[in-house]
mmCIF file of C-alpha atoms in Angstrom:
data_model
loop_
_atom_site.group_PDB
_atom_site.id
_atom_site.type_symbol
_atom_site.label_atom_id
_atom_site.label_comp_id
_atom_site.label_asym_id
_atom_site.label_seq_id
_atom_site.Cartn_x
_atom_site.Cartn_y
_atom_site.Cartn_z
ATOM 1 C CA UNK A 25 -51.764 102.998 101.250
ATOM 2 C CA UNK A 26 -55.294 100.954 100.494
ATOM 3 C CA UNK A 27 -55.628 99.943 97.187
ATOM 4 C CA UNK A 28 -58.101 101.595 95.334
ATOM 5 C CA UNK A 29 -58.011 104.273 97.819
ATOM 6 C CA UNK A 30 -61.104 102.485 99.510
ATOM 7 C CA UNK A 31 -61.089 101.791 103.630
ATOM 8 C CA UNK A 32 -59.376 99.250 104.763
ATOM 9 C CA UNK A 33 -61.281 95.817 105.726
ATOM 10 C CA UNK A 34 -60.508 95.277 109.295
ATOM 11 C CA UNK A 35 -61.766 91.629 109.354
ATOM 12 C CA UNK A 36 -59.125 91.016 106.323
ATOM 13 C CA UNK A 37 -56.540 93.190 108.415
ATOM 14 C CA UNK A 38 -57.035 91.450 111.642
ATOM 15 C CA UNK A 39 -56.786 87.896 109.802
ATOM 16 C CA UNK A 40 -53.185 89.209 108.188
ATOM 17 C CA UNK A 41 -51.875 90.009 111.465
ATOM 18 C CA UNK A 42 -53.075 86.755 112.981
ATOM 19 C CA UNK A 43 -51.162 84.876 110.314
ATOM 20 C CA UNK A 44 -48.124 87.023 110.715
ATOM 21 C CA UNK A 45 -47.892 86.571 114.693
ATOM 22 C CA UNK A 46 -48.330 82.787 113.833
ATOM 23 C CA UNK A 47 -45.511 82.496 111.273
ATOM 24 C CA UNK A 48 -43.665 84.668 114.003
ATOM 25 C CA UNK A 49 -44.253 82.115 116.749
ATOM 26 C CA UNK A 50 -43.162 79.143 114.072
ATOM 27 C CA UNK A 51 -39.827 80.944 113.032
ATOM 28 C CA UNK A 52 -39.187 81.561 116.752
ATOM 29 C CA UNK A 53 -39.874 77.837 117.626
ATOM 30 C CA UNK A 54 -37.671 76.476 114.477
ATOM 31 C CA UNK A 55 -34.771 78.943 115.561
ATOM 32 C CA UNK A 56 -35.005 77.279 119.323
ATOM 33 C CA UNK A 57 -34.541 73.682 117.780
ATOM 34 C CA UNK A 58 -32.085 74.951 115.442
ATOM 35 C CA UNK A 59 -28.002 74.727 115.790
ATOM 36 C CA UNK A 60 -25.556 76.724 114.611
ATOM 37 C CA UNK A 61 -21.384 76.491 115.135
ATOM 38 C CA UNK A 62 -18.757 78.622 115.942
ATOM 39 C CA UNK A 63 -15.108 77.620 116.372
ATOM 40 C CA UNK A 64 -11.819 79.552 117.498
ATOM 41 C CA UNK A 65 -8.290 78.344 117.047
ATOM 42 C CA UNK A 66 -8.629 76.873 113.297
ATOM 43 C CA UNK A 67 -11.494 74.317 115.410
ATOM 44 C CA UNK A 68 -9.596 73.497 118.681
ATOM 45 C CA UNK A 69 -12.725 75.083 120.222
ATOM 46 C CA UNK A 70 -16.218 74.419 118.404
ATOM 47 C CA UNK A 71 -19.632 75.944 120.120
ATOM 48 C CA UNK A 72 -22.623 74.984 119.605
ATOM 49 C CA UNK A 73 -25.873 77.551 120.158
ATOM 50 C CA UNK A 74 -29.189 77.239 118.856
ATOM 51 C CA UNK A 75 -30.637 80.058 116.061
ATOM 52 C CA UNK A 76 -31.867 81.819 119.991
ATOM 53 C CA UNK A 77 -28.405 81.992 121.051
ATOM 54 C CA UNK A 78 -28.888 79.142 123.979
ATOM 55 C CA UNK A 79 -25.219 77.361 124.520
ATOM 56 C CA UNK A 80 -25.788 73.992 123.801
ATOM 57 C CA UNK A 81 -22.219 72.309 123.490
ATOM 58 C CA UNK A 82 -18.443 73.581 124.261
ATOM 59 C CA UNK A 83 -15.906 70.804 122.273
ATOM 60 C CA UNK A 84 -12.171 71.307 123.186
ATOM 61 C CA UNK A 85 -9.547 70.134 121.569
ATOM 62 C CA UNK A 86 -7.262 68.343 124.145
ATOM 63 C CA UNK A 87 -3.996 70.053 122.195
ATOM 64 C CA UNK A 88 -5.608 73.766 122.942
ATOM 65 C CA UNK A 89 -5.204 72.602 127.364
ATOM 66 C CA UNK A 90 -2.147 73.682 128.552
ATOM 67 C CA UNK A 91 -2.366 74.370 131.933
ATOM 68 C CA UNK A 92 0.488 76.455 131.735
ATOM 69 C CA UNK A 93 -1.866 78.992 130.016
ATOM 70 C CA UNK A 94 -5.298 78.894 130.774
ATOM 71 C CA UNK A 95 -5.956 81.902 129.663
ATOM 72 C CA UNK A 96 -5.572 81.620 125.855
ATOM 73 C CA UNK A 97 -7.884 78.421 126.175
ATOM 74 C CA UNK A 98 -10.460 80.892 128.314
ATOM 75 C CA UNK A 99 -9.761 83.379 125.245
ATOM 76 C CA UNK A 100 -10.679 80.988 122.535
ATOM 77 C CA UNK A 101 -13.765 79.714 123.934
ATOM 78 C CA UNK A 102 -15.093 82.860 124.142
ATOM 79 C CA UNK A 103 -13.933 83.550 120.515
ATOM 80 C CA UNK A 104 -15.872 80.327 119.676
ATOM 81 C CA UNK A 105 -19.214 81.292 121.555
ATOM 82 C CA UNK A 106 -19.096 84.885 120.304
ATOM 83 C CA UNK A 107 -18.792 83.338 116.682
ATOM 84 C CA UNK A 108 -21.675 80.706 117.288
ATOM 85 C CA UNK A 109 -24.040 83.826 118.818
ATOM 86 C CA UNK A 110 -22.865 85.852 115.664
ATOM 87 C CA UNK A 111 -24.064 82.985 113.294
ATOM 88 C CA UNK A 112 -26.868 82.197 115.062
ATOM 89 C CA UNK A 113 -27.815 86.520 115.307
ATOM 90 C CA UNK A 114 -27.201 86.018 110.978
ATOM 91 C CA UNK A 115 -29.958 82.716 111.210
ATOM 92 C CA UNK A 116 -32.189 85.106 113.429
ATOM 93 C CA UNK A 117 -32.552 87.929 110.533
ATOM 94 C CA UNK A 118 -33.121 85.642 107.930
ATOM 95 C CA UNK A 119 -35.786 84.141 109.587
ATOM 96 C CA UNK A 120 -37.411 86.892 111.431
ATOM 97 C CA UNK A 121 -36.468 89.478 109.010
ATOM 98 C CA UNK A 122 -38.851 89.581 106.828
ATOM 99 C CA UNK A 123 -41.898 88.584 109.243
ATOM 100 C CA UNK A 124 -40.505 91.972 111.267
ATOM 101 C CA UNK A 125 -40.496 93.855 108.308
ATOM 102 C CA UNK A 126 -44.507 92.196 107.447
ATOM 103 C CA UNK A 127 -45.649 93.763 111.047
ATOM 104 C CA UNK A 128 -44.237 97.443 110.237
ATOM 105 C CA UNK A 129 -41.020 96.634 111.730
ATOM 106 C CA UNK A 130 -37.418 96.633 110.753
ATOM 107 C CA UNK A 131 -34.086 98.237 111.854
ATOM 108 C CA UNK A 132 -34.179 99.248 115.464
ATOM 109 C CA UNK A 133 -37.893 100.018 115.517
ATOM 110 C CA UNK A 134 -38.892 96.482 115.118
ATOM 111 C CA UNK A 135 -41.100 94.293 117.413
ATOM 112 C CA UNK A 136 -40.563 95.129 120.731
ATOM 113 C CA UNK A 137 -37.941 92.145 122.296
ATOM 114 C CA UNK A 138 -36.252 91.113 118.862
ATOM 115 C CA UNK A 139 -32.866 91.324 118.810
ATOM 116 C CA UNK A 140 -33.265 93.435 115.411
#
């Protein structure tokens, strides 16, 4: 797979891979700082998670409390987190994607501890 069919420089291979872990590290970073939303209930619940999936903010709706029925509001905030994650999984692949796919990753065989 060398060009020219010669051998492969190593210094020139090691430098790639340095760059690659490095733009790695800097998408990883950006995704921690970055927010993404979720909501459930046409917005009476909004989550907020960053492109890592940390929780970072839970808004209610005061019309979506009824303590008569705590569990629907218990059932839409999880609808709202599990859309926020699923967002922030969507930010995660076009971020990392293509720096997993640089390092002879991809699909399931990726880098070892990507959720990709």
């Amino acid at each position: 797979m060398i060009p020219g069919g010669g051998q492969p420089n190593m210094q020139q291979l090691l430098q790639q891979a340095q760059k690659m872990q490095q733009d790695l590290a800097n998408a990883q970073e950006e995704l921690a700082r970055t927010e993404v939303d979720g909501q459930a209930g046409g917005g009476l619940v909004k989550a907020t998670v960053t492109g890592s999936g940390e929780l970072r903010a839970l808004v209610i709706d005061p019309k979506a409390v009824d303590p008569e029925d705590t569990e629907t509001l218990a059932d839409l905030i999880v609808a709202a987190v599990q859309a926020a994650n699923e967002n922030a999984q969507t930010l995660q692949q076009q971020k990392l994607g293509p720096l997993a796919q640089g390092l002879g990753g991809g699909g399931s065989s990726g880098i070892p501890g990507l959720p990709f």
